[in-house]
Amino acid sequence: METQPKKQNHTPTPWELGERGILNSTRDVYIAQTAFESPDAEFIVRACNSHYELLEACKRALPLLRIGNKNNMFAFCADQLEQAIAKAEGKQTTI
C-alpha cells in the first residue's frame, strides 16, 4: 500500500541497502554512504520504508481507542499513540 504524502522533502521510498550505502531502490540513487550490512543502516531502511504505513495505521487506530472507552488502559494507550503520531509528524511532544 502506497501511503506517502504527495509532497515530501526527502527521497521517495522504498529504500534498500546497496554496496556503498542506502539507495532509492526505484531510481538506483544513493541517499547515504554507510558501512555495508551495518545494523544501523538496516534499521534506518526498515524504519523509513514502513514509516507512512505505520503512521496511517496509528491514525486509524486512535479513534477506536477513544470511542466510548472509559477504561484507563485504553485512555493510556490512546494518549501514547497520540504522542507517537505527533512525534512521527515532527510536532512538539511530551514523550
Tab-separated table of N, CA and C in Angstrom:
chain	number	residue	atom	x	y	z
A	1	MET	N	0.846	-1.177	0.000
A	1	MET	CA	0.000	0.000	0.000
A	1	MET	C	0.888	1.237	0.000
A	2	GLU	N	0.678	2.159	-0.919
A	2	GLU	CA	1.446	3.388	-1.020
A	2	GLU	C	0.716	4.470	-0.236
A	3	THR	N	1.331	4.937	0.848
A	3	THR	CA	0.680	5.930	1.689
A	3	THR	C	1.526	7.180	1.866
A	4	GLN	N	2.552	7.370	1.039
A	4	GLN	CA	3.386	8.556	1.160
A	4	GLN	C	2.591	9.786	0.752
A	5	PRO	N	2.834	10.902	1.446
A	5	PRO	CA	2.160	12.137	1.033
A	5	PRO	C	2.645	12.562	-0.344
A	6	LYS	N	1.810	13.315	-1.055
A	6	LYS	CA	2.183	13.747	-2.398
A	6	LYS	C	3.380	14.683	-2.376
A	7	LYS	N	3.458	15.568	-1.381
A	7	LYS	CA	4.576	16.494	-1.276
A	7	LYS	C	5.451	16.051	-0.105
A	8	GLN	N	6.713	15.784	-0.386
A	8	GLN	CA	7.625	15.362	0.655
A	8	GLN	C	8.986	16.008	0.418
A	9	ASN	N	9.773	16.110	1.469
A	9	ASN	CA	11.066	16.765	1.375
A	9	ASN	C	12.213	15.771	1.472
A	10	HIS	N	12.005	14.560	1.076
A	10	HIS	CA	13.054	13.543	1.119
A	10	HIS	C	12.939	12.645	-0.109
A	11	THR	N	13.972	11.862	-0.309
A	11	THR	CA	13.960	10.913	-1.421
A	11	THR	C	12.854	9.894	-1.194
A	12	PRO	N	12.016	9.655	-2.184
A	12	PRO	CA	10.909	8.702	-2.010
A	12	PRO	C	11.404	7.295	-1.646
A	13	THR	N	10.610	6.596	-0.874
A	13	THR	CA	10.872	5.193	-0.562
A	13	THR	C	10.243	4.355	-1.666
A	14	PRO	N	10.579	3.108	-1.818
A	14	PRO	CA	11.345	2.276	-0.892
A	14	PRO	C	12.850	2.492	-1.034
A	15	TRP	N	13.524	2.325	0.112
A	15	TRP	CA	14.968	2.374	0.158
A	15	TRP	C	15.488	0.966	0.385
A	16	GLU	N	16.749	0.744	0.055
A	16	GLU	CA	17.383	-0.548	0.321
A	16	GLU	C	18.874	-0.327	0.545
A	17	LEU	N	19.536	-1.354	1.043
A	17	LEU	CA	20.976	-1.288	1.233
A	17	LEU	C	21.671	-1.719	-0.046
A	18	GLY	N	22.622	-0.925	-0.455
A	18	GLY	CA	23.459	-1.260	-1.592
A	18	GLY	C	24.884	-1.459	-1.116
A	19	GLU	N	25.786	-1.691	-2.026
A	19	GLU	CA	27.184	-1.936	-1.657
A	19	GLU	C	27.848	-0.709	-1.049
A	20	ARG	N	27.399	0.485	-1.417
A	20	ARG	CA	28.024	1.706	-0.907
A	20	ARG	C	27.172	2.440	0.114
A	21	GLY	N	25.994	1.936	0.421
A	21	GLY	CA	25.147	2.613	1.399
A	21	GLY	C	23.672	2.410	1.127
A	22	ILE	N	22.883	3.402	1.505
A	22	ILE	CA	21.429	3.354	1.357
A	22	ILE	C	21.058	4.007	0.036
A	23	LEU	N	20.200	3.337	-0.731
A	23	LEU	CA	19.785	3.896	-2.008
A	23	LEU	C	18.292	3.767	-2.208
A	24	ASN	N	17.785	4.621	-3.081
A	24	ASN	CA	16.395	4.553	-3.501
A	24	ASN	C	16.296	3.418	-4.497
A	25	SER	N	15.537	2.393	-4.170
A	25	SER	CA	15.529	1.180	-4.988
A	25	SER	C	14.825	1.345	-6.327
A	26	THR	N	14.011	2.379	-6.499
A	26	THR	CA	13.333	2.556	-7.787
A	26	THR	C	14.155	3.388	-8.760
A	27	ARG	N	15.141	4.132	-8.258
A	27	ARG	CA	15.935	5.005	-9.126
A	27	ARG	C	17.426	4.682	-9.101
A	28	ASP	N	17.837	3.749	-8.281
A	28	ASP	CA	19.255	3.432	-8.108
A	28	ASP	C	20.076	4.679	-7.777
A	29	VAL	N	19.537	5.529	-6.902
A	29	VAL	CA	20.209	6.746	-6.465
A	29	VAL	C	20.627	6.559	-5.015
A	30	TYR	N	21.924	6.725	-4.734
A	30	TYR	CA	22.391	6.594	-3.352
A	30	TYR	C	21.971	7.798	-2.535
A	31	ILE	N	21.474	7.534	-1.340
A	31	ILE	CA	20.992	8.554	-0.424
A	31	ILE	C	22.056	8.868	0.622
A	32	ALA	N	22.733	7.830	1.104
A	32	ALA	CA	23.740	7.993	2.155
A	32	ALA	C	24.779	6.897	2.056
A	33	GLN	N	26.015	7.251	2.339
A	33	GLN	CA	27.060	6.244	2.413
A	33	GLN	C	27.074	5.673	3.825
A	34	THR	N	27.297	4.384	3.916
A	34	THR	CA	27.354	3.727	5.213
A	34	THR	C	28.135	2.441	5.067
A	35	ALA	N	28.512	1.872	6.195
A	35	ALA	CA	29.193	0.580	6.161
A	35	ALA	C	28.209	-0.469	5.650
A	36	PHE	N	28.621	-1.271	4.673
A	36	PHE	CA	27.748	-2.293	4.120
A	36	PHE	C	27.314	-3.255	5.210
A	37	GLU	N	26.063	-3.607	5.220
A	37	GLU	CA	25.432	-4.502	6.184
A	37	GLU	C	25.487	-3.971	7.610
A	38	SER	N	25.558	-2.668	7.758
A	38	SER	CA	25.528	-2.050	9.078
A	38	SER	C	24.156	-2.261	9.710
A	39	PRO	N	24.110	-2.708	10.983
A	39	PRO	CA	22.812	-2.855	11.651
A	39	PRO	C	22.046	-1.522	11.713
A	40	ASP	N	22.764	-0.413	11.872
A	40	ASP	CA	22.101	0.888	11.897
A	40	ASP	C	21.484	1.216	10.546
A	41	ALA	N	22.200	0.926	9.479
A	41	ALA	CA	21.680	1.190	8.142
A	41	ALA	C	20.448	0.329	7.868
A	42	GLU	N	20.480	-0.929	8.288
A	42	GLU	CA	19.321	-1.807	8.107
A	42	GLU	C	18.122	-1.258	8.874
A	43	PHE	N	18.363	-0.772	10.088
A	43	PHE	CA	17.295	-0.185	10.900
A	43	PHE	C	16.709	1.048	10.211
A	44	ILE	N	17.571	1.919	9.701
A	44	ILE	CA	17.114	3.132	9.008
A	44	ILE	C	16.246	2.770	7.806
A	45	VAL	N	16.675	1.804	7.020
A	45	VAL	CA	15.916	1.389	5.832
A	45	VAL	C	14.549	0.843	6.232
A	46	ARG	N	14.508	-0.052	7.233
A	46	ARG	CA	13.216	-0.610	7.681
A	46	ARG	C	12.301	0.482	8.225
A	47	ALA	N	12.863	1.380	9.037
A	47	ALA	CA	12.059	2.448	9.643
A	47	ALA	C	11.490	3.387	8.580
A	48	CYS	N	12.324	3.774	7.642
A	48	CYS	CA	11.863	4.697	6.602
A	48	CYS	C	10.852	4.043	5.668
A	49	ASN	N	11.092	2.794	5.309
A	49	ASN	CA	10.169	2.105	4.396
A	49	ASN	C	8.808	1.852	5.022
A	50	SER	N	8.743	1.729	6.335
A	50	SER	CA	7.458	1.439	6.991
A	50	SER	C	6.823	2.668	7.633
A	51	HIS	N	7.499	3.802	7.630
A	51	HIS	CA	7.043	4.998	8.337
A	51	HIS	C	5.607	5.392	7.992
A	52	TYR	N	5.319	5.606	6.723
A	52	TYR	CA	3.995	6.122	6.348
A	52	TYR	C	2.879	5.112	6.609
A	53	GLU	N	3.142	3.835	6.395
A	53	GLU	CA	2.119	2.817	6.667
A	53	GLU	C	1.843	2.712	8.166
A	54	LEU	N	2.895	2.753	8.990
A	54	LEU	CA	2.697	2.701	10.437
A	54	LEU	C	1.967	3.943	10.946
A	55	LEU	N	2.328	5.100	10.416
A	55	LEU	CA	1.667	6.337	10.810
A	55	LEU	C	0.183	6.301	10.459
A	56	GLU	N	-0.136	5.828	9.274
A	56	GLU	CA	-1.535	5.727	8.862
A	56	GLU	C	-2.306	4.739	9.744
A	57	ALA	N	-1.696	3.609	10.066
A	57	ALA	CA	-2.347	2.621	10.936
A	57	ALA	C	-2.597	3.207	12.324
A	58	CYS	N	-1.648	3.951	12.835
A	58	CYS	CA	-1.819	4.584	14.156
A	58	CYS	C	-2.962	5.593	14.128
A	59	LYS	N	-3.018	6.386	13.066
A	59	LYS	CA	-4.087	7.383	12.949
A	59	LYS	C	-5.459	6.716	12.873
A	60	ARG	N	-5.529	5.571	12.220
A	60	ARG	CA	-6.815	4.862	12.120
A	60	ARG	C	-7.195	4.191	13.440
A	61	ALA	N	-6.204	3.750	14.200
A	61	ALA	CA	-6.472	3.059	15.463
A	61	ALA	C	-6.851	4.022	16.584
A	62	LEU	N	-6.322	5.237	16.555
A	62	LEU	CA	-6.537	6.187	17.650
A	62	LEU	C	-8.010	6.432	17.965
A	63	PRO	N	-8.865	6.723	16.979
A	63	PRO	CA	-10.280	6.955	17.308
A	63	PRO	C	-10.952	5.720	17.922
A	64	LEU	N	-10.510	4.537	17.528
A	64	LEU	CA	-11.104	3.319	18.081
A	64	LEU	C	-10.803	3.188	19.574
A	65	LEU	N	-9.652	3.670	19.992
A	65	LEU	CA	-9.311	3.639	21.413
A	65	LEU	C	-10.061	4.713	22.189
A	66	ARG	N	-10.440	5.772	21.535
A	66	ARG	CA	-11.117	6.893	22.197
A	66	ARG	C	-12.639	6.713	22.275
A	67	ILE	N	-13.240	5.967	21.345
A	67	ILE	CA	-14.701	5.855	21.268
A	67	ILE	C	-15.260	5.122	22.482
A	68	GLY	N	-15.951	5.837	23.305
A	68	GLY	CA	-16.694	5.254	24.415
A	68	GLY	C	-15.897	4.442	25.418
A	69	ASN	N	-14.587	4.497	25.374
A	69	ASN	CA	-13.788	3.724	26.314
A	69	ASN	C	-13.366	4.589	27.492
A	70	LYS	N	-13.903	4.249	28.649
A	70	LYS	CA	-13.532	4.958	29.874
A	70	LYS	C	-12.445	4.190	30.623
A	71	ASN	N	-12.066	3.038	30.098
A	71	ASN	CA	-11.039	2.206	30.699
A	71	ASN	C	-9.708	2.961	30.699
A	72	ASN	N	-9.056	2.992	31.861
A	72	ASN	CA	-7.797	3.729	31.985
A	72	ASN	C	-6.717	3.200	31.047
A	73	MET	N	-6.685	1.899	30.819
A	73	MET	CA	-5.668	1.332	29.948
A	73	MET	C	-5.864	1.799	28.503
A	74	PHE	N	-7.117	1.841	28.040
A	74	PHE	CA	-7.387	2.343	26.692
A	74	PHE	C	-7.003	3.816	26.577
A	75	ALA	N	-7.337	4.604	27.602
A	75	ALA	CA	-7.002	6.026	27.594
A	75	ALA	C	-5.492	6.215	27.584
A	76	PHE	N	-4.783	5.423	28.372
A	76	PHE	CA	-3.327	5.498	28.421
A	76	PHE	C	-2.732	5.155	27.061
A	77	CYS	N	-3.227	4.083	26.443
A	77	CYS	CA	-2.737	3.675	25.113
A	77	CYS	C	-3.041	4.755	24.072
A	78	ALA	N	-4.233	5.332	24.136
A	78	ALA	CA	-4.611	6.385	23.188
A	78	ALA	C	-3.709	7.600	23.354
A	79	ASP	N	-3.408	7.961	24.594
A	79	ASP	CA	-2.511	9.093	24.844
A	79	ASP	C	-1.116	8.820	24.280
A	80	GLN	N	-0.613	7.620	24.504
A	80	GLN	CA	0.703	7.263	23.976
A	80	GLN	C	0.703	7.268	22.446
A	81	LEU	N	-0.351	6.737	21.857
A	81	LEU	CA	-0.464	6.698	20.403
A	81	LEU	C	-0.521	8.112	19.827
A	82	GLU	N	-1.265	8.978	20.470
A	82	GLU	CA	-1.366	10.367	20.036
A	82	GLU	C	0.007	11.056	20.083
A	83	GLN	N	0.763	10.802	21.141
A	83	GLN	CA	2.105	11.372	21.273
A	83	GLN	C	3.048	10.814	20.195
A	84	ALA	N	2.944	9.523	19.917
A	84	ALA	CA	3.792	8.899	18.905
A	84	ALA	C	3.476	9.461	17.514
A	85	ILE	N	2.212	9.682	17.230
A	85	ILE	CA	1.809	10.267	15.944
A	85	ILE	C	2.402	11.672	15.816
A	86	ALA	N	2.281	12.466	16.862
A	86	ALA	CA	2.828	13.823	16.839
A	86	ALA	C	4.340	13.795	16.608
A	87	LYS	N	5.019	12.893	17.289
A	87	LYS	CA	6.468	12.780	17.146
A	87	LYS	C	6.850	12.361	15.719
A	88	ALA	N	6.115	11.431	15.150
A	88	ALA	CA	6.392	10.965	13.781
A	88	ALA	C	6.141	12.065	12.751
A	89	GLU	N	5.236	12.974	13.081
A	89	GLU	CA	4.928	14.088	12.179
A	89	GLU	C	5.814	15.304	12.446
A	90	GLY	N	6.763	15.176	13.382
A	90	GLY	CA	7.688	16.271	13.673
A	90	GLY	C	7.088	17.381	14.513
A	91	LYS	N	6.033	17.074	15.244
A	91	LYS	CA	5.382	18.073	16.091
A	91	LYS	C	5.925	17.980	17.515
A	92	GLN	N	5.685	19.020	18.309
A	92	GLN	CA	6.088	19.010	19.709
A	92	GLN	C	5.372	17.886	20.439
A	93	THR	N	6.115	17.223	21.313
A	93	THR	CA	5.536	16.128	22.072
A	93	THR	C	6.142	16.113	23.475
A	94	THR	N	5.440	15.499	24.395
A	94	THR	CA	5.936	15.433	25.773
A	94	THR	C	6.619	14.107	26.051
A	95	ILE	N	6.739	13.238	25.020
A	95	ILE	CA	7.410	11.955	25.209
A	95	ILE	C	8.900	12.190	25.355
